PDB file of C-alpha atoms in Angstrom:
ATOM      1  CA  ARG A   1     -13.776   2.762 -16.809  1.00 50.00           C
ATOM      2  CA  LYS A   2     -16.226   3.832 -14.699  1.00 51.00           C
ATOM      3  CA  PRO A   3     -16.385   2.837 -10.979  1.00 52.00           C
ATOM      4  CA  GLU A   4     -18.944   0.296  -9.881  1.00 51.00           C
ATOM      5  CA  ARG A   5     -21.531   1.236  -7.880  1.00 54.00           C
ATOM      6  CA  CYS A   6     -23.599  -0.659  -5.261  1.00 52.00           C
ATOM      7  CA  LYS A   7     -26.940   0.907  -5.025  1.00 53.00           C
ATOM      8  CA  LEU A   8     -28.831   1.032  -1.854  1.00 52.00           C
ATOM      9  CA  LYS A   9     -32.493   2.192  -1.077  1.00 55.00           C
ATOM     10  CA  ASN A  10     -31.461   5.461   0.106  1.00 53.00           C
ATOM     11  CA  PRO A  11     -28.658   7.050  -2.502  1.00 53.00           C
ATOM     12  CA  GLU A  12     -27.020   9.094   0.194  1.00 51.00           C
ATOM     13  CA  TYR A  13     -25.560   5.664   1.244  1.00 51.00           C
ATOM     14  CA  ASP A  14     -24.289   4.593  -2.108  1.00 55.00           C
ATOM     15  CA  ILE A  15     -21.119   3.026  -1.945  1.00 55.00           C
ATOM     16  CA  ASN A  16     -18.451   3.526  -4.247  1.00 60.00           C
ATOM     17  CA  ILE A  17     -16.814  -0.066  -4.875  1.00 62.00           C
ATOM     18  CA  GLN A  18     -13.988   1.063  -6.652  1.00 68.00           C
ATOM     19  CA  SER A  19     -12.913   3.415  -3.774  1.00 72.00           C
ATOM     20  CA  ALA A  20     -13.197   0.432  -1.418  1.00 74.00           C
ATOM     21  CA  HIS A  21     -11.104  -1.493  -3.435  1.00 75.00           C
ATOM     22  CA  GLN A  22      -8.540   1.166  -3.744  1.00 80.00           C
ATOM     23  CA  ILE A  23      -8.670   1.749   0.188  1.00 85.00           C
ATOM     24  CA  GLY A  24      -8.375  -1.976   0.243  1.00 86.00           C
ATOM     25  CA  ARG A  25      -4.964  -2.043  -1.704  1.00 87.00           C
ATOM     26  CA  LEU A  26      -3.584   1.211   0.250  1.00 88.00           C
ATOM     27  CA  ILE A  27      -4.153  -1.051   3.533  1.00 90.00           C
ATOM     28  CA  LYS A  28      -1.878  -3.914   1.726  1.00 92.00           C
ATOM     29  CA  LEU A  29       0.657  -1.415   0.608  1.00 89.00           C
ATOM     30  CA  PHE A  30       1.158  -0.616   4.396  1.00 90.00           C
ATOM     31  CA  GLU A  31       0.767  -4.002   5.713  1.00 92.00           C
ATOM     32  CA  VAL A  32       3.386  -5.095   3.157  1.00 91.00           C
ATOM     33  CA  ALA A  33       5.850  -1.961   3.807  1.00 91.00           C
ATOM     34  CA  LEU A  34       5.625  -2.759   7.689  1.00 90.00           C
ATOM     35  CA  ALA A  35       6.502  -6.267   6.891  1.00 90.00           C
ATOM     36  CA  VAL A  36       9.401  -5.677   4.751  1.00 89.00           C
ATOM     37  CA  GLY A  37      10.566  -3.005   7.031  1.00 88.00           C
ATOM     38  CA  ASN A  38      10.533  -5.301  10.268  1.00 88.00           C
ATOM     39  CA  TYR A  39      12.418  -7.784   8.081  1.00 89.00           C
ATOM     40  CA  LEU A  40      15.293  -5.573   6.975  1.00 85.00           C
ATOM     41  CA  ASN A  41      15.572  -4.175  10.162  1.00 85.00           C
ATOM     42  CA  GLY A  42      15.483  -7.735  11.756  1.00 85.00           C
ATOM     43  CA  THR A  43      16.323  -7.708  15.422  1.00 82.00           C
ATOM     44  CA  SER A  44      17.527  -4.120  15.692  1.00 86.00           C
ATOM     45  CA  ALA A  45      15.935  -1.898  18.211  1.00 83.00           C
ATOM     46  CA  LYS A  46      13.771  -0.719  15.023  1.00 78.00           C
ATOM     47  CA  GLY A  47      12.609  -4.351  14.036  1.00 80.00           C
ATOM     48  CA  GLY A  48       9.182  -5.703  15.188  1.00 84.00           C
ATOM     49  CA  ALA A  49       7.526  -2.253  14.903  1.00 86.00           C
ATOM     50  CA  TYR A  50       3.594  -1.832  15.083  1.00 85.00           C
ATOM     51  CA  GLY A  51       3.354   1.075  12.694  1.00 85.00           C
ATOM     52  CA  PHE A  52       5.393   3.698  10.897  1.00 86.00           C
ATOM     53  CA  LYS A  53       4.992   7.515  10.050  1.00 86.00           C
ATOM     54  CA  LEU A  54       3.401   7.695   6.515  1.00 85.00           C
ATOM     55  CA  ASP A  55       6.412   9.853   5.366  1.00 86.00           C
ATOM     56  CA  ILE A  56       8.799   6.708   5.525  1.00 85.00           C
ATOM     57  CA  ILE A  57       6.599   5.562   2.063  1.00 84.00           C
ATOM     58  CA  GLU A  58       8.867   8.279   0.355  1.00 86.00           C
ATOM     59  CA  LYS A  59      12.049   7.096   1.581  1.00 87.00           C
ATOM     60  CA  LEU A  60      11.179   3.552   0.235  1.00 88.00           C
ATOM     61  CA  ASN A  61      12.111   5.293  -3.047  1.00 88.00           C
ATOM     62  CA  ASP A  62      15.790   6.044  -1.940  1.00 90.00           C
ATOM     63  CA  LEU A  63      16.739   2.583  -1.280  1.00 89.00           C
ATOM     64  CA  LYS A  64      17.914   1.048  -4.456  1.00 91.00           C
ATOM     65  CA  SER A  65      18.377  -2.543  -6.054  1.00 90.00           C
ATOM     66  CA  ILE A  66      22.197  -3.402  -6.626  1.00 92.00           C
ATOM     67  CA  ASP A  67      21.663  -2.983 -10.570  1.00 94.00           C
ATOM     68  CA  ASN A  68      19.918   0.584  -9.759  1.00 91.00           C
ATOM     69  CA  LYS A  69      16.781  -0.435 -11.788  1.00 91.00           C
ATOM     70  CA  LYS A  70      14.313  -1.210  -8.950  1.00 91.00           C
ATOM     71  CA  ASN A  71      13.734   0.821  -5.672  1.00 91.00           C
ATOM     72  CA  LEU A  72      12.300  -0.839  -2.446  1.00 91.00           C
ATOM     73  CA  LEU A  73       9.258   1.143  -3.163  1.00 89.00           C
ATOM     74  CA  MET A  74       8.585  -0.664  -6.517  1.00 90.00           C
ATOM     75  CA  TYR A  75       9.446  -4.096  -4.664  1.00 91.00           C
ATOM     76  CA  VAL A  76       6.578  -3.430  -2.006  1.00 90.00           C
ATOM     77  CA  ILE A  77       4.201  -2.467  -4.798  1.00 90.00           C
ATOM     78  CA  GLN A  78       5.098  -5.569  -6.671  1.00 90.00           C
ATOM     79  CA  LEU A  79       4.515  -7.691  -3.392  1.00 90.00           C
ATOM     80  CA  THR A  80       0.889  -5.819  -2.782  1.00 89.00           C
ATOM     81  CA  GLU A  81       0.265  -6.781  -6.329  1.00 85.00           C
ATOM     82  CA  GLU A  82       0.904 -10.388  -5.939  1.00 80.00           C
TER      83      GLU A  82
END
């Protein structure tokens, strides 16, 4: 599927709607990852964070569910898509 485009009078300022949508999804992923991390860390020194370093996203893949079928990154993505 080709990305939808919003045509403006000046083609130099065309906006790629699909890219904007992807950026919105990425922002949502970061918001959910921060919320889940704050929940898991609770009232500890690491809880209540205002942000995180991007390398933490890779580490979400390391935390597995009890049955070892899912990881925290899959859970965060699932929450993002709801």
